[in-house]
Amino acid sequence: LISSIESFSNEILFEIFEYLSPYELFQSFINLNYRINNIVHSYPLHLDFSLISRLEFDYICLNLQPKQVISLILSDEIIPRQIKLFKEYFPLFQYEFIHLQSIILIEIFYDKIILPESVKYLEIRKYDAYKNVDYNFKPLIKQQAKFLTHLKIHRIDILKSINTQFPVLTHLIIDGGFAPDIDRCIESTNFNSIFQCLGSSITHLYLFIDNEKGLNINLQLFSHCLTHLTLHFYEELVVSFESIKQCVINLYQLKRLTLQASGKYDLNDGNQWKDFILKTNIIKFNFKFQISNYNLKVNEDISILLESFHSSFWIEQKHCYVGIHYDEDNQETFLYTIPRFRFKDITYPSVNFSYKTTASSNIEQYFFLST
């Protein structure tokens, strides 16, 4: 068997490696011979330690070469104090992992780490906003600021008072709102001042907005550079067309806009959105709106809300198809673009299919057909 594997070219072995997890790779190919070892250790590794056993974690750490690791995910969820354990294997982590480009930290609250300068993507993921609120991620972000092109964090206030600039940062994702002490944070946190302190030319921005202060956010600072924008408003906030317009209208480079919001009737006016789009350079527009205070008595009434999206502007020019669904159980009406926000937990066609769209029947079937 070894002689057969030995006859494979490096390219073929790399193709085989693509189908194996890091644990399977080392278990199957390490220590077969000198050549195979070299090939294994030259194969770029993307290590995800978030869902892994302690046995697998130890085995991988014992066999990997730091220079082959391209991306790394560490998490305390399955293996507590994982950073501490990882640093025990690699005490010179900052200097050994010279090709590491991306690192994701999930529910990490106890141990600190200094990253290699090669890391361009940093993501801090936290699922429970009330857990270890006082853990300070700022030193980690600050020491990496001048190298990062991509940053994803769970709270806007992490960037507050960081007093450093991010000169090469282009992609920023803030997928959570404020810390649990919301009242204090709202009084002392200002979106615009935080963005100004970044010193960045952001091209891609994702914001989760969970308080009324964020409804008046001013993004004009990025008018010369922002091309992709996603605004996700907390469902209990009532958002108006006018507030979104004021936020976006001066973003002259914006090409793609995605919105998730709850609001009133003005959000479902396709003609109003058409006039707005025509005043911008937006090419792709996706949205999911939860329309409040709209009491639909019968299923047929749903189609009324789609009439303004049936025009040639939406269907032929923008190739933008809109669907609507009335949730009778919760008395909620959803207006959304497909396929981006299509509901996935349905069977099509069905006698209970309460979804109507502006797409033709063949396109609608393609989007909703169960597989």
Coordinates of C-alpha atoms in Angstrom, one line a residue:
L1 CA 0.0 0.0 0.0
I2 CA 2.8 2.4 0.9
S3 CA 4.5 1.8 -2.4
S4 CA 1.3 2.5 -4.3
I5 CA 0.8 5.8 -2.4
E6 CA 4.5 6.6 -3.0
S7 CA 3.8 6.5 -6.8
F8 CA 1.2 9.3 -6.5
S9 CA 2.2 12.8 -7.5
N10 CA 2.0 15.7 -5.1
E11 CA -1.0 17.0 -6.9
I12 CA -2.9 13.8 -6.6
L13 CA -2.1 13.5 -2.9
F14 CA -3.3 17.1 -2.4
E15 CA -6.6 16.2 -4.1
I16 CA -7.0 13.2 -1.7
F17 CA -6.2 15.4 1.3
E18 CA -9.1 17.7 0.4
Y19 CA -11.6 14.9 1.4
L20 CA -10.0 14.4 4.8
S21 CA -10.3 16.2 8.0
P22 CA -6.9 17.3 9.6
Y23 CA -7.3 14.4 12.1
E24 CA -7.9 11.9 9.3
L25 CA -5.1 13.3 7.3
F26 CA -2.5 12.9 10.0
Q27 CA -3.8 9.5 11.1
S28 CA -3.7 8.1 7.6
F29 CA -0.6 9.6 6.1
I30 CA 1.9 10.8 8.8
N31 CA 5.0 8.7 9.4
L32 CA 4.6 6.6 6.3
N33 CA 7.9 7.8 4.9
Y34 CA 10.0 10.9 4.6
R35 CA 8.5 12.1 1.3
I36 CA 4.9 11.6 2.4
N37 CA 5.7 13.4 5.6
N38 CA 7.0 16.4 3.7
I39 CA 4.0 16.5 1.5
V40 CA 1.6 16.3 4.4
H41 CA 3.4 19.1 6.2
S42 CA 3.3 21.3 3.1
Y43 CA -0.5 20.9 2.7
P44 CA -2.3 24.1 3.8
L45 CA -4.5 23.4 6.8
H46 CA -7.7 25.1 7.9
L47 CA -8.1 24.0 11.5
D48 CA -11.5 24.1 13.2
F49 CA -11.2 23.2 16.8
S50 CA -14.7 24.3 17.7
L51 CA -16.4 20.8 17.5
I52 CA -13.6 18.4 18.2
S53 CA -12.7 15.9 20.9
R54 CA -9.7 16.4 23.2
L55 CA -8.1 13.3 21.7
E56 CA -8.3 14.7 18.2
F57 CA -7.2 18.1 19.4
D58 CA -4.0 16.6 21.0
Y59 CA -3.3 14.4 18.1
I60 CA -3.5 17.2 15.5
C61 CA -1.3 19.5 17.7
L62 CA 1.3 16.9 18.1
N63 CA 1.6 16.3 14.3
L64 CA 1.0 19.6 12.6
Q65 CA 3.7 22.0 11.4
P66 CA 2.8 25.6 12.4
K67 CA 3.9 27.0 9.0
Q68 CA 1.1 25.0 7.2
V69 CA -1.8 26.5 9.1
I70 CA -3.8 29.1 7.1
S71 CA -6.8 29.5 9.3
L72 CA -7.7 28.6 12.9
I73 CA -10.8 28.4 15.0
L74 CA -10.5 28.1 18.7
S75 CA -13.4 27.6 21.1
D76 CA -14.1 27.0 24.8
E77 CA -17.4 25.4 24.2
I78 CA -16.3 21.7 23.9
I79 CA -12.7 21.9 25.3
P80 CA -12.4 24.5 28.2
R81 CA -9.4 26.8 28.2
Q82 CA -8.5 25.8 24.6
I83 CA -6.2 28.7 24.0
K84 CA -4.2 27.8 27.1
L85 CA -3.9 24.2 25.9
F86 CA -3.0 25.4 22.4
K87 CA -0.3 27.7 23.7
E88 CA 1.2 24.9 25.7
Y89 CA 1.8 23.0 22.4
F90 CA 3.0 26.2 20.7
P91 CA 4.5 28.6 23.2
L92 CA 5.9 30.7 20.3
F93 CA 2.6 30.8 18.5
Q94 CA 3.1 34.5 17.5
Y95 CA 6.3 33.7 15.7
E96 CA 5.7 30.1 14.5
F97 CA 2.5 30.4 12.6
I98 CA 3.9 32.7 9.9
H99 CA 1.3 31.8 7.3
L100 CA -1.8 32.1 9.5
Q101 CA -4.3 34.5 7.8
S102 CA -7.5 34.0 9.7
I103 CA -8.5 33.3 13.3
I104 CA -11.9 32.9 14.9
L105 CA -12.4 32.9 18.6
I106 CA -15.7 31.4 19.9
E107 CA -16.8 31.9 23.5
I108 CA -13.2 32.6 24.6
F109 CA -13.2 34.4 27.9
Y110 CA -10.3 33.2 30.1
D111 CA -7.0 33.2 28.2
K112 CA -5.2 35.8 26.0
I113 CA -3.2 35.3 22.9
I114 CA -0.9 37.4 20.8
L115 CA -1.5 36.9 17.1
P116 CA 1.1 36.7 14.3
E117 CA 1.3 39.8 12.1
S118 CA 0.1 37.7 9.1
V119 CA -3.4 37.5 10.5
K120 CA -5.7 39.7 8.4
Y121 CA -9.0 38.3 9.4
L122 CA -10.2 38.3 13.1
E123 CA -13.6 37.2 14.3
I124 CA -14.7 37.2 17.9
R125 CA -17.9 35.2 18.3
K126 CA -20.0 35.3 21.4
Y127 CA -23.5 33.7 21.6
D128 CA -24.5 34.8 25.1
A129 CA -24.4 38.5 25.6
Y130 CA -24.8 38.2 29.4
K131 CA -21.9 35.8 29.8
N132 CA -18.5 37.2 30.9
V133 CA -19.5 40.7 29.9
D134 CA -16.4 42.2 31.4
Y135 CA -13.9 40.2 29.4
N136 CA -11.8 42.7 27.6
F137 CA -11.1 42.0 23.9
K138 CA -9.7 45.4 23.2
P139 CA -6.0 44.6 23.8
L140 CA -6.2 41.8 21.2
I141 CA -8.0 44.0 18.6
K142 CA -5.7 46.9 19.3
Q143 CA -2.4 44.9 18.8
Q144 CA -3.7 43.6 15.5
A145 CA -5.4 46.7 14.2
K146 CA -2.7 47.8 11.7
F147 CA -2.8 44.4 10.0
L148 CA -6.5 43.6 9.8
T149 CA -8.4 43.8 6.6
H150 CA -11.5 41.9 8.0
L151 CA -12.9 42.3 11.5
K152 CA -16.1 40.7 12.9
I153 CA -17.2 41.4 16.4
H154 CA -20.3 40.9 18.4
R155 CA -20.7 44.4 20.0
I156 CA -20.1 47.9 18.7
D157 CA -18.9 49.1 22.1
I158 CA -15.8 46.8 21.8
L159 CA -14.4 49.5 19.5
K160 CA -15.2 52.3 21.9
S161 CA -12.1 54.0 23.4
I162 CA -9.7 51.6 21.6
N163 CA -7.7 54.7 20.5
T164 CA -6.1 53.1 17.5
Q165 CA -6.6 53.2 13.8
F166 CA -7.2 50.4 11.3
P167 CA -5.4 51.7 8.2
V168 CA -6.1 48.6 5.9
L169 CA -9.5 47.5 7.3
T170 CA -12.1 47.1 4.5
H171 CA -14.6 44.6 5.8
L172 CA -16.4 45.3 9.1
I173 CA -19.1 43.1 10.6
I174 CA -20.8 44.0 13.9
D175 CA -23.5 41.3 14.3
G176 CA -24.6 42.3 17.8
G177 CA -25.7 45.5 19.5
F178 CA -24.6 46.9 22.8
A179 CA -23.5 45.2 26.0
P180 CA -26.3 44.1 28.4
D181 CA -26.0 47.4 30.3
I182 CA -27.9 49.0 27.5
D183 CA -28.9 52.3 29.1
R184 CA -25.3 53.2 30.0
C185 CA -24.0 52.2 26.6
I186 CA -26.6 54.2 24.7
E187 CA -25.7 57.3 26.6
S188 CA -21.9 57.0 26.1
T189 CA -21.6 55.3 22.7
N190 CA -21.7 57.2 19.4
F191 CA -21.6 55.2 16.1
N192 CA -20.2 58.1 14.1
S193 CA -17.3 58.9 16.5
I194 CA -16.4 55.2 16.6
F195 CA -16.3 54.9 12.8
Q196 CA -14.3 58.1 12.5
C197 CA -11.7 56.8 14.9
L198 CA -11.2 53.7 12.8
G199 CA -9.4 55.7 10.1
S200 CA -10.5 53.0 7.6
S201 CA -11.9 53.0 4.1
I202 CA -14.6 50.4 4.7
T203 CA -16.0 48.8 1.5
H204 CA -18.2 46.1 3.2
L205 CA -20.2 46.9 6.3
Y206 CA -22.7 44.8 8.2
L207 CA -24.5 46.4 11.2
F208 CA -26.9 44.9 13.7
I209 CA -28.8 47.8 15.2
D210 CA -30.7 47.0 18.5
N211 CA -31.6 50.5 19.8
E212 CA -33.4 53.6 18.6
K213 CA -30.1 55.6 18.6
G214 CA -29.0 53.5 15.7
L215 CA -32.0 54.5 13.6
N216 CA -30.3 57.9 12.9
I217 CA -26.9 56.4 12.1
N218 CA -24.8 58.6 9.7
L219 CA -22.6 56.6 7.3
Q220 CA -21.5 59.6 5.2
L221 CA -18.0 59.1 6.4
F222 CA -17.8 56.0 4.1
S223 CA -19.5 57.7 1.1
H224 CA -16.4 57.5 -1.0
C225 CA -15.7 53.8 -0.4
L226 CA -18.7 51.8 0.9
T227 CA -19.9 49.4 -1.8
H228 CA -21.7 46.7 0.2
L229 CA -24.0 47.5 3.1
T230 CA -26.2 45.3 5.3
L231 CA -28.4 46.9 8.0
H232 CA -30.2 44.4 10.3
F233 CA -32.5 46.1 12.7
Y234 CA -33.7 44.4 15.9
E235 CA -37.3 43.2 15.3
E236 CA -38.8 45.3 18.0
L237 CA -37.6 48.6 16.5
V238 CA -40.1 50.3 14.2
V239 CA -38.1 51.4 11.1
S240 CA -39.4 53.8 8.4
F241 CA -38.5 54.2 4.8
E242 CA -37.4 57.8 5.5
S243 CA -34.9 56.7 8.2
I244 CA -33.3 54.2 5.8
K245 CA -33.2 56.7 3.0
Q246 CA -31.4 59.3 5.1
C247 CA -28.8 56.7 6.1
V248 CA -28.1 55.5 2.6
I249 CA -28.8 58.3 0.1
N250 CA -25.4 59.9 0.3
L251 CA -23.4 56.6 -0.1
Y252 CA -22.3 57.3 -3.7
Q253 CA -20.3 54.2 -4.2
L254 CA -22.9 51.8 -2.8
K255 CA -23.6 48.9 -5.2
R256 CA -25.3 46.3 -2.9
L257 CA -27.8 47.0 -0.2
T258 CA -29.4 44.4 2.1
L259 CA -32.0 45.3 4.8
Q260 CA -33.8 43.4 7.5
A261 CA -36.3 45.5 9.5
S262 CA -39.8 45.7 11.0
G263 CA -41.9 48.7 10.1
K264 CA -45.1 50.1 8.8
Y265 CA -46.8 50.5 5.5
D266 CA -44.2 52.7 3.8
L267 CA -41.7 49.8 3.7
N268 CA -43.9 47.9 1.2
D269 CA -44.2 50.6 -1.4
G270 CA -42.3 49.4 -4.4
N271 CA -42.7 52.7 -6.3
Q272 CA -41.1 54.6 -3.4
W273 CA -38.1 52.1 -3.3
K274 CA -37.8 52.4 -7.1
D275 CA -37.5 56.2 -7.0
F276 CA -34.9 55.8 -4.2
I277 CA -32.9 53.2 -6.1
L278 CA -32.8 55.4 -9.3
K279 CA -31.2 58.2 -7.3
T280 CA -28.3 55.9 -6.2
N281 CA -25.8 53.5 -7.9
I282 CA -27.3 50.5 -6.2
I283 CA -27.3 47.4 -8.4
K284 CA -28.5 44.7 -6.1
F285 CA -31.2 45.3 -3.4
N286 CA -32.3 42.6 -1.0
F287 CA -34.7 43.0 1.9
K288 CA -36.9 41.2 4.4
F289 CA -39.5 43.4 6.0
Q290 CA -41.9 42.5 8.8
I291 CA -44.9 44.8 8.3
S292 CA -46.7 45.6 11.5
N293 CA -50.3 46.5 12.0
Y294 CA -51.4 45.0 8.7
N295 CA -54.4 42.8 9.3
L296 CA -55.0 40.5 6.4
K297 CA -58.4 38.8 6.5
V298 CA -58.0 36.3 3.7
N299 CA -55.1 34.9 1.8
E300 CA -56.1 36.6 -1.4
D301 CA -55.5 40.0 0.1
I302 CA -51.7 39.3 0.2
S303 CA -51.3 40.0 -3.5
I304 CA -52.3 43.6 -3.0
L305 CA -49.0 44.3 -1.3
L306 CA -47.1 43.0 -4.2
E307 CA -48.6 45.2 -7.0
S308 CA -46.0 47.9 -6.8
F309 CA -43.2 45.3 -7.2
H310 CA -44.7 43.8 -10.4
S311 CA -43.3 46.6 -12.7
S312 CA -40.7 46.1 -15.4
F313 CA -38.2 48.0 -13.3
W314 CA -38.1 45.3 -10.6
I315 CA -38.6 42.2 -12.8
E316 CA -36.9 43.0 -16.1
Q317 CA -34.3 45.6 -15.2
K318 CA -33.3 44.5 -11.7
H319 CA -34.3 40.9 -11.9
C320 CA -35.6 41.3 -8.4
Y321 CA -38.4 39.0 -7.3
V322 CA -40.5 39.8 -4.2
G323 CA -42.5 37.4 -2.1
I324 CA -45.0 37.9 0.7
H325 CA -46.3 35.7 3.4
Y326 CA -48.8 36.2 6.1
D327 CA -48.2 34.1 9.2
E328 CA -51.7 33.6 10.6
D329 CA -50.4 32.0 13.9
N330 CA -48.4 35.1 14.8
Q331 CA -50.4 37.6 12.7
E332 CA -47.2 38.8 11.0
T333 CA -46.8 39.8 7.4
F334 CA -43.4 39.4 5.7
L335 CA -42.3 41.0 2.5
Y336 CA -39.0 39.7 1.2
T337 CA -36.8 39.3 -1.9
I338 CA -36.2 35.8 -3.3
P339 CA -34.1 33.8 -3.3
R340 CA -32.1 35.7 -0.7
F341 CA -34.7 35.6 2.0
R342 CA -37.1 32.9 0.9
F343 CA -38.7 30.8 3.6
K344 CA -37.0 27.4 3.5
D345 CA -39.4 25.4 5.8
I346 CA -42.2 24.9 3.3
T347 CA -43.3 22.4 0.7
Y348 CA -44.1 23.6 -2.8
P349 CA -46.7 23.2 -4.2
S350 CA -49.1 22.5 -1.3
V351 CA -52.7 23.3 -0.3
N352 CA -51.2 25.3 2.6
F353 CA -48.8 27.3 0.4
S354 CA -49.6 30.8 1.6
Y355 CA -46.7 32.4 -0.2
K356 CA -47.2 34.7 -3.2
T357 CA -44.4 36.2 -5.3
T358 CA -43.8 38.4 -8.3
A359 CA -41.9 35.6 -10.0
S360 CA -43.3 33.6 -13.0
S361 CA -44.5 30.1 -12.2
N362 CA -41.4 28.4 -13.4
I363 CA -39.0 30.7 -11.5
E364 CA -41.2 30.4 -8.4
Q365 CA -41.2 26.6 -8.6
Y366 CA -37.4 26.7 -8.9
F367 CA -37.1 28.8 -5.8
F368 CA -39.5 26.9 -3.6
L369 CA -39.5 23.3 -4.9
S370 CA -38.6 20.9 -2.2
T371 CA -35.6 18.7 -2.8

